[in-house]
Coordinates of N, CA and C in Angstrom, one line a residue:
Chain A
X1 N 97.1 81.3 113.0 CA 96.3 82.5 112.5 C 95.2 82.9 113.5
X2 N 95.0 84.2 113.7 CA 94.0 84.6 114.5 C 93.1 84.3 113.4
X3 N 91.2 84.6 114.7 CA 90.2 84.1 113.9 C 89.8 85.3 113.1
X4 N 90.3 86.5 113.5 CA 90.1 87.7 112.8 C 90.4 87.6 111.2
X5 N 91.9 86.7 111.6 CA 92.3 86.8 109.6 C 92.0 85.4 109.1
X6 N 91.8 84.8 109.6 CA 90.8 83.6 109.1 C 89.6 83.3 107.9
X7 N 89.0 84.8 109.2 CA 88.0 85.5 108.5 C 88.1 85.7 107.3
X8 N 89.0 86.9 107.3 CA 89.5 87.8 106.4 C 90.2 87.1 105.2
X9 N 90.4 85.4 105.6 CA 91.0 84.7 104.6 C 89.9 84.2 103.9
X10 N 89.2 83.6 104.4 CA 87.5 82.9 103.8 C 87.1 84.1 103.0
X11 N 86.9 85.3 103.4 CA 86.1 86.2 102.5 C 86.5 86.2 101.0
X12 N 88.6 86.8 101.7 CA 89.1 86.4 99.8 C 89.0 85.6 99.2
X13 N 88.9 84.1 99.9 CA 88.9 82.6 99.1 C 87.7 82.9 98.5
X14 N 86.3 84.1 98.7 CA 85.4 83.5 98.3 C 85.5 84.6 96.8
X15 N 85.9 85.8 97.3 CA 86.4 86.2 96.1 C 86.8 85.9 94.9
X16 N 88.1 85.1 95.4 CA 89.0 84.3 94.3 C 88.0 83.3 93.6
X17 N 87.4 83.0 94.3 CA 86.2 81.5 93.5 C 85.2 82.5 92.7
X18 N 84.9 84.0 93.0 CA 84.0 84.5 91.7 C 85.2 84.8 90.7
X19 N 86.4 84.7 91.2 CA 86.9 85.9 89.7 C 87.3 84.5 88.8
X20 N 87.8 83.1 89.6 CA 88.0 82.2 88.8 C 86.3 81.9 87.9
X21 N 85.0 81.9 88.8 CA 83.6 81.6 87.9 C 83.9 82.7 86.1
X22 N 84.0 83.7 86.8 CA 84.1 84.8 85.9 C 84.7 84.6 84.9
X23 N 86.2 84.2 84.8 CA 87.3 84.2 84.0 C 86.8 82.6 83.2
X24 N 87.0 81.9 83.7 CA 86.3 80.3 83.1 C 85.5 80.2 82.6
X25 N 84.1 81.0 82.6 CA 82.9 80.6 82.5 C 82.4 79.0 83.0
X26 N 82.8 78.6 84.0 CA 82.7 77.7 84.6 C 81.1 77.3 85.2
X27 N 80.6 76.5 84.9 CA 79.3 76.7 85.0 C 78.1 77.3 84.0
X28 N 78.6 78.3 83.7 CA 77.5 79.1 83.2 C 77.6 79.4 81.3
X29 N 79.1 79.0 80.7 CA 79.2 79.9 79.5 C 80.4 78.6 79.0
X30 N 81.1 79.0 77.9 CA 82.1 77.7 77.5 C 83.2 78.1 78.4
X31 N 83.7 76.7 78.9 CA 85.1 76.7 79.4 C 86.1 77.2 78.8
X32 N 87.0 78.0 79.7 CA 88.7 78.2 79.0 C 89.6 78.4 79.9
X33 N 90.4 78.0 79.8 CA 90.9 78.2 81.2 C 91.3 79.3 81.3
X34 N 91.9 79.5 83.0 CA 92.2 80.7 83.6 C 93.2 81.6 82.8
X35 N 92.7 82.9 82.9 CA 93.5 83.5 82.0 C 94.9 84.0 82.6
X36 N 95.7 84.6 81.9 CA 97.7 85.3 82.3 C 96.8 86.1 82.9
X37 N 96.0 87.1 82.5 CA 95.6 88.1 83.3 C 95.2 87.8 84.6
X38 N 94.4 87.2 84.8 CA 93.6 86.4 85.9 C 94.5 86.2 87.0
X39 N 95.6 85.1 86.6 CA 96.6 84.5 87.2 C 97.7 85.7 88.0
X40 N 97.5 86.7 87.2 CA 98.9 87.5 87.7 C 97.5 88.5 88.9
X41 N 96.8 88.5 88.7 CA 96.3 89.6 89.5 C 95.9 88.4 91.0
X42 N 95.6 87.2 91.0 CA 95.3 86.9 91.7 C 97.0 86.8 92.7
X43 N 97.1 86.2 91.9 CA 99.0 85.6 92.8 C 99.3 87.3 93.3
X44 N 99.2 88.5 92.6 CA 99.6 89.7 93.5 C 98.9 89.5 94.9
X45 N 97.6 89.6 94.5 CA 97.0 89.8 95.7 C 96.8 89.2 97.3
X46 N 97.1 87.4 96.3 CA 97.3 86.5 97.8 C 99.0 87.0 98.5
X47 N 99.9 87.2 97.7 CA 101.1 87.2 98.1 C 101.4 89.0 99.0
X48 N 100.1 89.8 98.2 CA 100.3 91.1 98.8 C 99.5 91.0 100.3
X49 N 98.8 90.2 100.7 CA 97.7 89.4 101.8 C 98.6 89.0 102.9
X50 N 99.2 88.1 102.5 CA 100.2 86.9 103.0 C 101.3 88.2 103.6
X51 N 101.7 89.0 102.7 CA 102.8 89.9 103.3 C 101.8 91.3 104.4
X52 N 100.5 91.2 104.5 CA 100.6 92.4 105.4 C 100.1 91.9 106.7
X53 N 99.3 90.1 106.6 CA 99.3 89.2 107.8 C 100.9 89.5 108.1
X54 N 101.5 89.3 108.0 CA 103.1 89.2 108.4 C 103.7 90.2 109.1
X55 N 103.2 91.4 108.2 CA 103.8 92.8 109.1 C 102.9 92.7 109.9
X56 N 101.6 93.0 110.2 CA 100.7 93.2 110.7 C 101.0 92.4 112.4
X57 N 101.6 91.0 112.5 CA 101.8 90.2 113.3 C 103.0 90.5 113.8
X58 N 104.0 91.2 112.8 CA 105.6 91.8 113.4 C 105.2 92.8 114.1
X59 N 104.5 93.6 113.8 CA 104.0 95.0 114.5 C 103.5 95.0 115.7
X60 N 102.4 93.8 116.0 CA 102.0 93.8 117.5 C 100.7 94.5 117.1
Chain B
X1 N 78.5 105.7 117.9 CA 77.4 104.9 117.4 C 78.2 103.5 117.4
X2 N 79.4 103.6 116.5 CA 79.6 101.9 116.5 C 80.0 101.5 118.1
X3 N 80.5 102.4 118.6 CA 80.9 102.3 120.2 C 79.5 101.6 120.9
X4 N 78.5 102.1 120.8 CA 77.6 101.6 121.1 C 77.1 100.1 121.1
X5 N 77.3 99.9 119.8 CA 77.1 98.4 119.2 C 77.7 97.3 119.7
X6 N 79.0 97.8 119.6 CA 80.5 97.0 119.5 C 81.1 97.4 120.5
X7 N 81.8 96.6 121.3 CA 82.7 96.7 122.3 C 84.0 96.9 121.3
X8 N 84.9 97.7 122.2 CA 86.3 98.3 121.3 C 87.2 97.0 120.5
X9 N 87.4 96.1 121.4 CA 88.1 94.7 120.9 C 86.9 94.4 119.6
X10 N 85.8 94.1 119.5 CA 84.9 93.9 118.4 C 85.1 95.3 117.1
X11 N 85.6 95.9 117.6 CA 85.6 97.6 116.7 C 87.2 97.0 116.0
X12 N 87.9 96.6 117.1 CA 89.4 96.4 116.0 C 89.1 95.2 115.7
X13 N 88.7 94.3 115.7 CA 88.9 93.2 115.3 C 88.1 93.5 113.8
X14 N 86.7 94.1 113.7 CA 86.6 94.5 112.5 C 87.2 95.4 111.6
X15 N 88.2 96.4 112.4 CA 89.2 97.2 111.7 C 89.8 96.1 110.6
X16 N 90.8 95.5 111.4 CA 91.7 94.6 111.2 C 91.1 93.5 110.0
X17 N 89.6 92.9 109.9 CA 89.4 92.1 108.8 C 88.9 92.8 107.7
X18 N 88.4 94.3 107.9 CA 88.1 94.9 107.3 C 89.6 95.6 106.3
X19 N 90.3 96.0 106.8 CA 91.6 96.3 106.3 C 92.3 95.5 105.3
X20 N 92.0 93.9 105.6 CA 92.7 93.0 105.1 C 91.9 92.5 103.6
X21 N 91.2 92.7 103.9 CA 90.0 92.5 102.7 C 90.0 93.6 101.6
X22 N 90.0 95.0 101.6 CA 90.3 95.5 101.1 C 91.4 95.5 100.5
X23 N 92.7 95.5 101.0 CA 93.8 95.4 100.9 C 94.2 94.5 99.9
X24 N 93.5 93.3 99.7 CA 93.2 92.0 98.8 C 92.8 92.8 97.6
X25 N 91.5 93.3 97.5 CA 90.8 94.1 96.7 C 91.6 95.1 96.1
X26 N 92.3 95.8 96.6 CA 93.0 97.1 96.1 C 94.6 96.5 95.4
X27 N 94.8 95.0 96.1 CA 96.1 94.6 95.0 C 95.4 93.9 93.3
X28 N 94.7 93.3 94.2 CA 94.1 92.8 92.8 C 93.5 93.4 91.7
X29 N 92.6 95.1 92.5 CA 92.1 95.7 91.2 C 93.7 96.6 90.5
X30 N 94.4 96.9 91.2 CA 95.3 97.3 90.8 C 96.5 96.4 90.2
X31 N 96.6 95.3 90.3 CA 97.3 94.0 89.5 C 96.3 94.1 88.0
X32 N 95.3 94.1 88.2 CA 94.3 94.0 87.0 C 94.6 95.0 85.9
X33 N 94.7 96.4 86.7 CA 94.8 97.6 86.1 C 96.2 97.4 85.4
X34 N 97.3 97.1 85.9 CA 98.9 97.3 85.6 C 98.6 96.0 84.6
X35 N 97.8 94.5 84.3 CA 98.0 93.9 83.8 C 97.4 94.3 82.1
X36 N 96.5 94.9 82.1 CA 95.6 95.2 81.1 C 96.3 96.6 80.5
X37 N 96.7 97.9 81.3 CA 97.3 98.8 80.3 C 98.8 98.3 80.1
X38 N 99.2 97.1 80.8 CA 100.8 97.2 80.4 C 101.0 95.7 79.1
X39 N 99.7 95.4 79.0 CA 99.5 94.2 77.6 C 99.2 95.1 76.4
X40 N 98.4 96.2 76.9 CA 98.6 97.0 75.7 C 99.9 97.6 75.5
X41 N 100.2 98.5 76.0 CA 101.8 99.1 76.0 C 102.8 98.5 75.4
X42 N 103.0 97.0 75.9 CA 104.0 96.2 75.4 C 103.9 95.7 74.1
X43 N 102.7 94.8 74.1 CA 102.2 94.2 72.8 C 101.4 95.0 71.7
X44 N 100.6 95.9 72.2 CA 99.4 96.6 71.2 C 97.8 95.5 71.4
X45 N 98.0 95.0 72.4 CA 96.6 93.6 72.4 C 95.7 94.7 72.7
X46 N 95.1 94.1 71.4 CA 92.8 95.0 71.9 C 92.3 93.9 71.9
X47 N 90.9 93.3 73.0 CA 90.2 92.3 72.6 C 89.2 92.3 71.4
X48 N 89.2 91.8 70.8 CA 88.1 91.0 69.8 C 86.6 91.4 70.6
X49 N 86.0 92.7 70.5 CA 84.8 92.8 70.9 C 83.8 92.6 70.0
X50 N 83.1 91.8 69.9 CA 81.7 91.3 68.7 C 80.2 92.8 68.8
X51 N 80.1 93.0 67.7 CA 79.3 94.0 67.1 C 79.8 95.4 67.3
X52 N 78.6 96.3 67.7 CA 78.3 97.2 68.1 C 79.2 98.0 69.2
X53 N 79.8 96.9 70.1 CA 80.3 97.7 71.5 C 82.0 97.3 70.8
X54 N 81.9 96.3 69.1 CA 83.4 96.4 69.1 C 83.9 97.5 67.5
X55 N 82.7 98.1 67.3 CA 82.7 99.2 66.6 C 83.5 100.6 67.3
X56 N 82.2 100.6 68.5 CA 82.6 102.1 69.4 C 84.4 101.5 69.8
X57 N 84.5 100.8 69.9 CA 86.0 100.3 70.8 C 86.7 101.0 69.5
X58 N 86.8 100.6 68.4 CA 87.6 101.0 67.1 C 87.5 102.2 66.9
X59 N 86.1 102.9 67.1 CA 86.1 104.2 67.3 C 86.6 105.3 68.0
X60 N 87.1 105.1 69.5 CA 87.8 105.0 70.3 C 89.0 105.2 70.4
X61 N 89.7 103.7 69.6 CA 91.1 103.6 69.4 C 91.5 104.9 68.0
X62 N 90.5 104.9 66.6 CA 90.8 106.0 66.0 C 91.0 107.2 66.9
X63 N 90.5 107.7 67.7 CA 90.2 109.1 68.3 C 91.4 109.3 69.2
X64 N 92.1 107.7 69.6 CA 93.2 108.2 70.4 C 92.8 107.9 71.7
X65 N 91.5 108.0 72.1 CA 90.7 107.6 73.6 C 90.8 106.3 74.2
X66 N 91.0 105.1 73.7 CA 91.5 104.0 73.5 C 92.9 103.9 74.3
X67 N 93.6 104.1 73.6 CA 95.4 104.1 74.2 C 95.4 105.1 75.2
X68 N 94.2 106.5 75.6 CA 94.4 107.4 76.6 C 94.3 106.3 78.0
X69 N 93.4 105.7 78.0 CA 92.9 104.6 79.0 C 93.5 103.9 79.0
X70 N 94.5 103.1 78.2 CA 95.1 101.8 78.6 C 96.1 102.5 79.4
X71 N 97.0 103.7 78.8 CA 98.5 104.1 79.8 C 97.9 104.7 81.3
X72 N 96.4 105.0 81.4 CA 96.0 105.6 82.6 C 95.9 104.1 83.1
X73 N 95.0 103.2 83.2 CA 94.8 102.2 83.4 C 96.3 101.3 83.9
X74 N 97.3 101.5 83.3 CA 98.6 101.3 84.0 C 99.3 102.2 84.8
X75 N 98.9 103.2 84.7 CA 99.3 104.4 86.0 C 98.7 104.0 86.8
X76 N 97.3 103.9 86.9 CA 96.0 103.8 88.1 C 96.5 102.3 88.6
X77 N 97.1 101.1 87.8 CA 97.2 99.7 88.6 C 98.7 100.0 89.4
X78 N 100.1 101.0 88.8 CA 101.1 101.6 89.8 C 100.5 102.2 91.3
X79 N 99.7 102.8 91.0 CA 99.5 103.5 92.2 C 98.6 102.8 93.5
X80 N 97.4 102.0 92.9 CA 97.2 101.5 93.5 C 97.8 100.1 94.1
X81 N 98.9 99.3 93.4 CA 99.6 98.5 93.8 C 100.8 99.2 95.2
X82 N 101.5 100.1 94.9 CA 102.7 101.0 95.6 C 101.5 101.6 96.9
X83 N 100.0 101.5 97.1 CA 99.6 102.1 97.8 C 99.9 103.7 97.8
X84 N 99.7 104.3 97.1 CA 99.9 105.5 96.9 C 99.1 106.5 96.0
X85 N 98.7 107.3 96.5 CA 97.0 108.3 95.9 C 96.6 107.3 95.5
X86 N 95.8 106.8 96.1 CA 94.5 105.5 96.0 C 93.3 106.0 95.6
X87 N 93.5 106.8 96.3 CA 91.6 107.5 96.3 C 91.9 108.0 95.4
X88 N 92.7 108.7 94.4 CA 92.9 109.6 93.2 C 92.2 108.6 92.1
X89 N 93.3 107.4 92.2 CA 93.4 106.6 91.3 C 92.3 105.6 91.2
X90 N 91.6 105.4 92.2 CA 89.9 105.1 92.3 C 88.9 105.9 91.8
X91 N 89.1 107.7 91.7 CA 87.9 108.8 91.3 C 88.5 109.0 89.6
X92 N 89.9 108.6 89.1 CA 90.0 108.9 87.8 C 89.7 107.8 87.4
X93 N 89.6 106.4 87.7 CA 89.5 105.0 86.6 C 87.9 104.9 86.7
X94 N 87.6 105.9 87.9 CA 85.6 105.6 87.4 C 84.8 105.8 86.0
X95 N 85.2 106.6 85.3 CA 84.7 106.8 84.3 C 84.8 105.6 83.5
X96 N 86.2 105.1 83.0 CA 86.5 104.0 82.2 C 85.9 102.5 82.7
X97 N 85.8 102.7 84.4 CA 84.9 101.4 85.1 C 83.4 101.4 84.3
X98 N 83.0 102.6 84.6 CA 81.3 102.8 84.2 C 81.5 102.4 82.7
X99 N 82.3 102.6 81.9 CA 82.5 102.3 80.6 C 81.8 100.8 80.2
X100 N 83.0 100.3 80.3 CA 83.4 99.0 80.5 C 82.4 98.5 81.0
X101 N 81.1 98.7 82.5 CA 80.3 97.8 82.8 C 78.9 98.1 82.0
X102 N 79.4 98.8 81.6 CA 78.1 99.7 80.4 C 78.1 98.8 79.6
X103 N 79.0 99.2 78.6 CA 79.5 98.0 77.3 C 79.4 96.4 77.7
X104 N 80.1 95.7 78.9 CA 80.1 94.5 78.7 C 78.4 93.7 79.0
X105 N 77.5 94.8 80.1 CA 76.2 93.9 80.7 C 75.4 94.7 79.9
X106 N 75.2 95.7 79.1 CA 74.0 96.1 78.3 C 74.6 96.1 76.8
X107 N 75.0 96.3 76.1 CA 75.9 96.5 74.4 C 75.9 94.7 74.4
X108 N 77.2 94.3 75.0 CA 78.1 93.5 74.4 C 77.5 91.8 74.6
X109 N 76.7 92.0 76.4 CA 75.8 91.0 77.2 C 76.1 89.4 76.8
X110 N 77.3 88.9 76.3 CA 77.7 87.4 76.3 C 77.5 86.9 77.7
X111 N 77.5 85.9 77.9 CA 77.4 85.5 79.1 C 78.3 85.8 79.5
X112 N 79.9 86.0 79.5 CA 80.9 85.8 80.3 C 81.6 87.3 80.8
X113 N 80.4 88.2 79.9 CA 80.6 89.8 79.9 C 79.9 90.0 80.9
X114 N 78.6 89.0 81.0 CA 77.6 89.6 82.3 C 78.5 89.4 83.6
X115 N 79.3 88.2 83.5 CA 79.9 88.4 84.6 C 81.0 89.8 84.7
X116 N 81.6 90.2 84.0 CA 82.8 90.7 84.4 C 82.9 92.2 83.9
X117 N 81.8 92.6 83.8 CA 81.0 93.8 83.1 C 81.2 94.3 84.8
X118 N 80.0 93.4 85.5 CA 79.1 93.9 86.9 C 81.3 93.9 88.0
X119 N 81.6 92.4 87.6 CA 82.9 92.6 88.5 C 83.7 93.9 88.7
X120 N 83.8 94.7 87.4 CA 85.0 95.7 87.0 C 84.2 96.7 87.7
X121 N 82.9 96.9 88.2 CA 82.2 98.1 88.8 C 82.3 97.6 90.1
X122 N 82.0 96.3 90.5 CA 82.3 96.1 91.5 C 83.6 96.3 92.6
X123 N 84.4 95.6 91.9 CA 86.0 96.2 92.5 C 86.1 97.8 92.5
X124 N 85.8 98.5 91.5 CA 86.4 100.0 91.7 C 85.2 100.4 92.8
X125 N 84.3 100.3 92.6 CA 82.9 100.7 93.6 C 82.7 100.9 95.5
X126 N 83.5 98.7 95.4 CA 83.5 98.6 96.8 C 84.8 99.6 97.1
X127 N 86.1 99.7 96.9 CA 87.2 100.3 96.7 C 86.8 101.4 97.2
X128 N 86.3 102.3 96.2 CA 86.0 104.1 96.7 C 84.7 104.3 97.5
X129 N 84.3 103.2 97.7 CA 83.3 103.0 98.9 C 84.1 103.2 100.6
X130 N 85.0 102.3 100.1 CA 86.3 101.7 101.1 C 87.1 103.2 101.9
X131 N 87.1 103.6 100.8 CA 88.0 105.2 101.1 C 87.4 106.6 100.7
X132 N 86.2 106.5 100.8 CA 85.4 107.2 100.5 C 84.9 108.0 101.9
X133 N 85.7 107.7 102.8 CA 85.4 108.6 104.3 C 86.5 109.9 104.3
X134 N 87.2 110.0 103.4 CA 87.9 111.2 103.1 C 87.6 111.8 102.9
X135 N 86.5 111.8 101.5 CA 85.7 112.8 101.0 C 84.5 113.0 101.3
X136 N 84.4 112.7 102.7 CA 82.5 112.6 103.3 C 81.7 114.1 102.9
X137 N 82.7 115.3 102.9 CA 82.2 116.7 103.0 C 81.6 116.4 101.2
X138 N 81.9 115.6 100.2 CA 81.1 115.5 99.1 C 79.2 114.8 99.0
X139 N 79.2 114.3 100.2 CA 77.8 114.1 100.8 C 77.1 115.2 101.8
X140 N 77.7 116.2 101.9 CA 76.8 117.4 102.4 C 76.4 118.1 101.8
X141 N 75.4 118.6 102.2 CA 74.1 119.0 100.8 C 74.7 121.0 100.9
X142 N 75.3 121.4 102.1 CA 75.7 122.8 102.1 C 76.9 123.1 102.6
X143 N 77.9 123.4 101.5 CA 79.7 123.7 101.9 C 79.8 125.0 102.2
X144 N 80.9 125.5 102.7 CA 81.5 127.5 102.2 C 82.7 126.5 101.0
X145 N 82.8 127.4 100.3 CA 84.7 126.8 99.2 C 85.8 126.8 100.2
X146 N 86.0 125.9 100.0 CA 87.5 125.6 100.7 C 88.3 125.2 99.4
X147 N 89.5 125.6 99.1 CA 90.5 125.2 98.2 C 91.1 124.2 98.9
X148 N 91.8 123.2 97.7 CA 92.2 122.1 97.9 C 93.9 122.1 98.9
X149 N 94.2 123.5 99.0 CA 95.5 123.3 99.8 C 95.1 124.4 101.1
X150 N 93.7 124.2 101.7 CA 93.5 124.6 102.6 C 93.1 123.4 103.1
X151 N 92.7 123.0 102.3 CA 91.8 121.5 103.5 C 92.6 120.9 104.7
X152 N 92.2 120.6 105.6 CA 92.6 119.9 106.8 C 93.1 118.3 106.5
X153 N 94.7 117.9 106.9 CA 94.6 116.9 106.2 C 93.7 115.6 107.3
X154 N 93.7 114.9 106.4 CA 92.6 113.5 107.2 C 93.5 112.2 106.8
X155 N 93.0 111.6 107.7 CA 93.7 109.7 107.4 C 95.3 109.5 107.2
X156 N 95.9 110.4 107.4 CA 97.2 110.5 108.4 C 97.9 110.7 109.7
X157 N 98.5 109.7 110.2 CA 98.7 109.7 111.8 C 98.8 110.9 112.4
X158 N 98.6 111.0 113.5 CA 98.3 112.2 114.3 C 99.7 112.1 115.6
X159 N 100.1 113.4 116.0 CA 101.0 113.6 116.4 C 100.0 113.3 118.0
X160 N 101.4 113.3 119.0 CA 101.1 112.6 120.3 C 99.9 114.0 120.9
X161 N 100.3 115.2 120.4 CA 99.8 116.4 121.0 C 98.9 117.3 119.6
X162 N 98.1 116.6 118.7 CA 97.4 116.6 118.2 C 96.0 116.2 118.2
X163 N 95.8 116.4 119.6 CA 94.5 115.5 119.9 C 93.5 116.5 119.9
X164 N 94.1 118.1 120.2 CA 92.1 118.8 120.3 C 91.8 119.1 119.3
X165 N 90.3 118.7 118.9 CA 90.3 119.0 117.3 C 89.7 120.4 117.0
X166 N 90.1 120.6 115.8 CA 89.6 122.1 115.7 C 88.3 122.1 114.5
X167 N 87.5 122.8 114.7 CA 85.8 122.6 113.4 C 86.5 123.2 112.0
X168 N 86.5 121.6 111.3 CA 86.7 122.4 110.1 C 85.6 123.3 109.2
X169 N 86.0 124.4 108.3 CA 85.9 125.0 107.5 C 84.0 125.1 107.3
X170 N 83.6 123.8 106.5 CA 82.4 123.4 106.8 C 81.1 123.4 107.7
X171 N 82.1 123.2 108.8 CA 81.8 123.1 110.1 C 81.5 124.3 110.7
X172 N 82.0 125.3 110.1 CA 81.3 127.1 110.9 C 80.4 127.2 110.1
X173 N 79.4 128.1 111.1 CA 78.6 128.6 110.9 C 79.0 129.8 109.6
X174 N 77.5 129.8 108.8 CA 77.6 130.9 107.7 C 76.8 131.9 108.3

């Protein structure tokens, strides 16, 4: 991986760590776990990520 | 200006993490959006809102305004998933965004609303922030009318021999 999407990967990781705070109440409210909703939007997004690192690297 | 700052390799390389980030943001608020109007659609699920903010909700759903928003809210998460009229589907889900962060951090204020009240303004926010250089001529304080199928198009690739630009519309003198 370039350091460019590295980057670009840390930022979303940091993302994903508020929407899981958010969705949990982890820390701050009662625990529950991660919600369907939660789950499906996150998994789009890393897999929609993962595929434009891909083209992005096919393209040149 | 950024030429100034940034050398060109620093200008793409922030293109490029910039792009990707968004990109993250725009599947996810739009996964969110297809996930939430297409649980109503299928099932009929309304959350359990406590008091006052789950009064107006029922008031809402009587009126019909309710179910207008969940099938927009699964249009707006198609389109923004397919990448396709983004910025549309960013400037119609604002109202329902403002809703929502209205209701969950001032009305509804549980702790776990404070979070996700401020998130739902966040994602649509940074988003039409993101692609909000389309519509820059909405930040000039003096237009002439231009109709919507006169405009010059923008943010589509440009032909090898479309390089001299011409002043749009705005741009002449009154």
């Amino acid at each position: 991986m370039t350091k460019v999407e590295i980057q670009a990967v840390a930022i979303c990781a940091l993302l994903s760590l508020a929407v899981v705070i958010g969705s949990t109440g982890w820390g701050y409210a009662d625990y529950r776990p991660l919600r369907n909703y939660d789950i499906f939007a996150l998994t789009i997004s890393w897999v929609g990520f993962v595929f434009y690192v891909w083209r992005g690297r096919k393209s040149g | 200006m950024s030429g100034f700052l940034l050398s060109s390799a620093d200008t793409k390389s922030g293109d490029r993490r910039s792009f990707l980030v968004v990109t993250w943001l725009r599947l996810f608020f739009g996964a969110h959006l297809l996930f939430s109007g297409g649980r109503f659609i299928l099932t009929g699920y309304v959350p359990d809102i406590p008091g006052i903010g789950g009064e107006w909700q029922m008031a809402n759903a009587a009126l019909g305004i309710y179910q207008a928003v969940k099938y927009m809210e699964c249009l707006f998460g198609i389109m923004l998933l397919s990448n396709r009229f983004v910025l549309l589907a960013l400037i119609l889900e604002m109202p329902a965004t403002v809703n929502i962060f209205w209701l969950n951090t001032f009305i509804v204020a549980t702790p776990r609303q404070l979070f996700t009240g401020p998130q739902e303004l966040f994602l649509n926010g940074v988003l039409l922030l993101a692609y909000s250089g389309h519509v820059a001529a909405a930040i000039k304080p003096k237009l002439a009318p231009l109709w919507l199928w006169e405009a010059p198009r923008t943010g589509e690739r440009k032909r090898p021999d479309e390089n001299s630009q011409q002043p749009t519309p705005q741009e002449k003198p009154q």
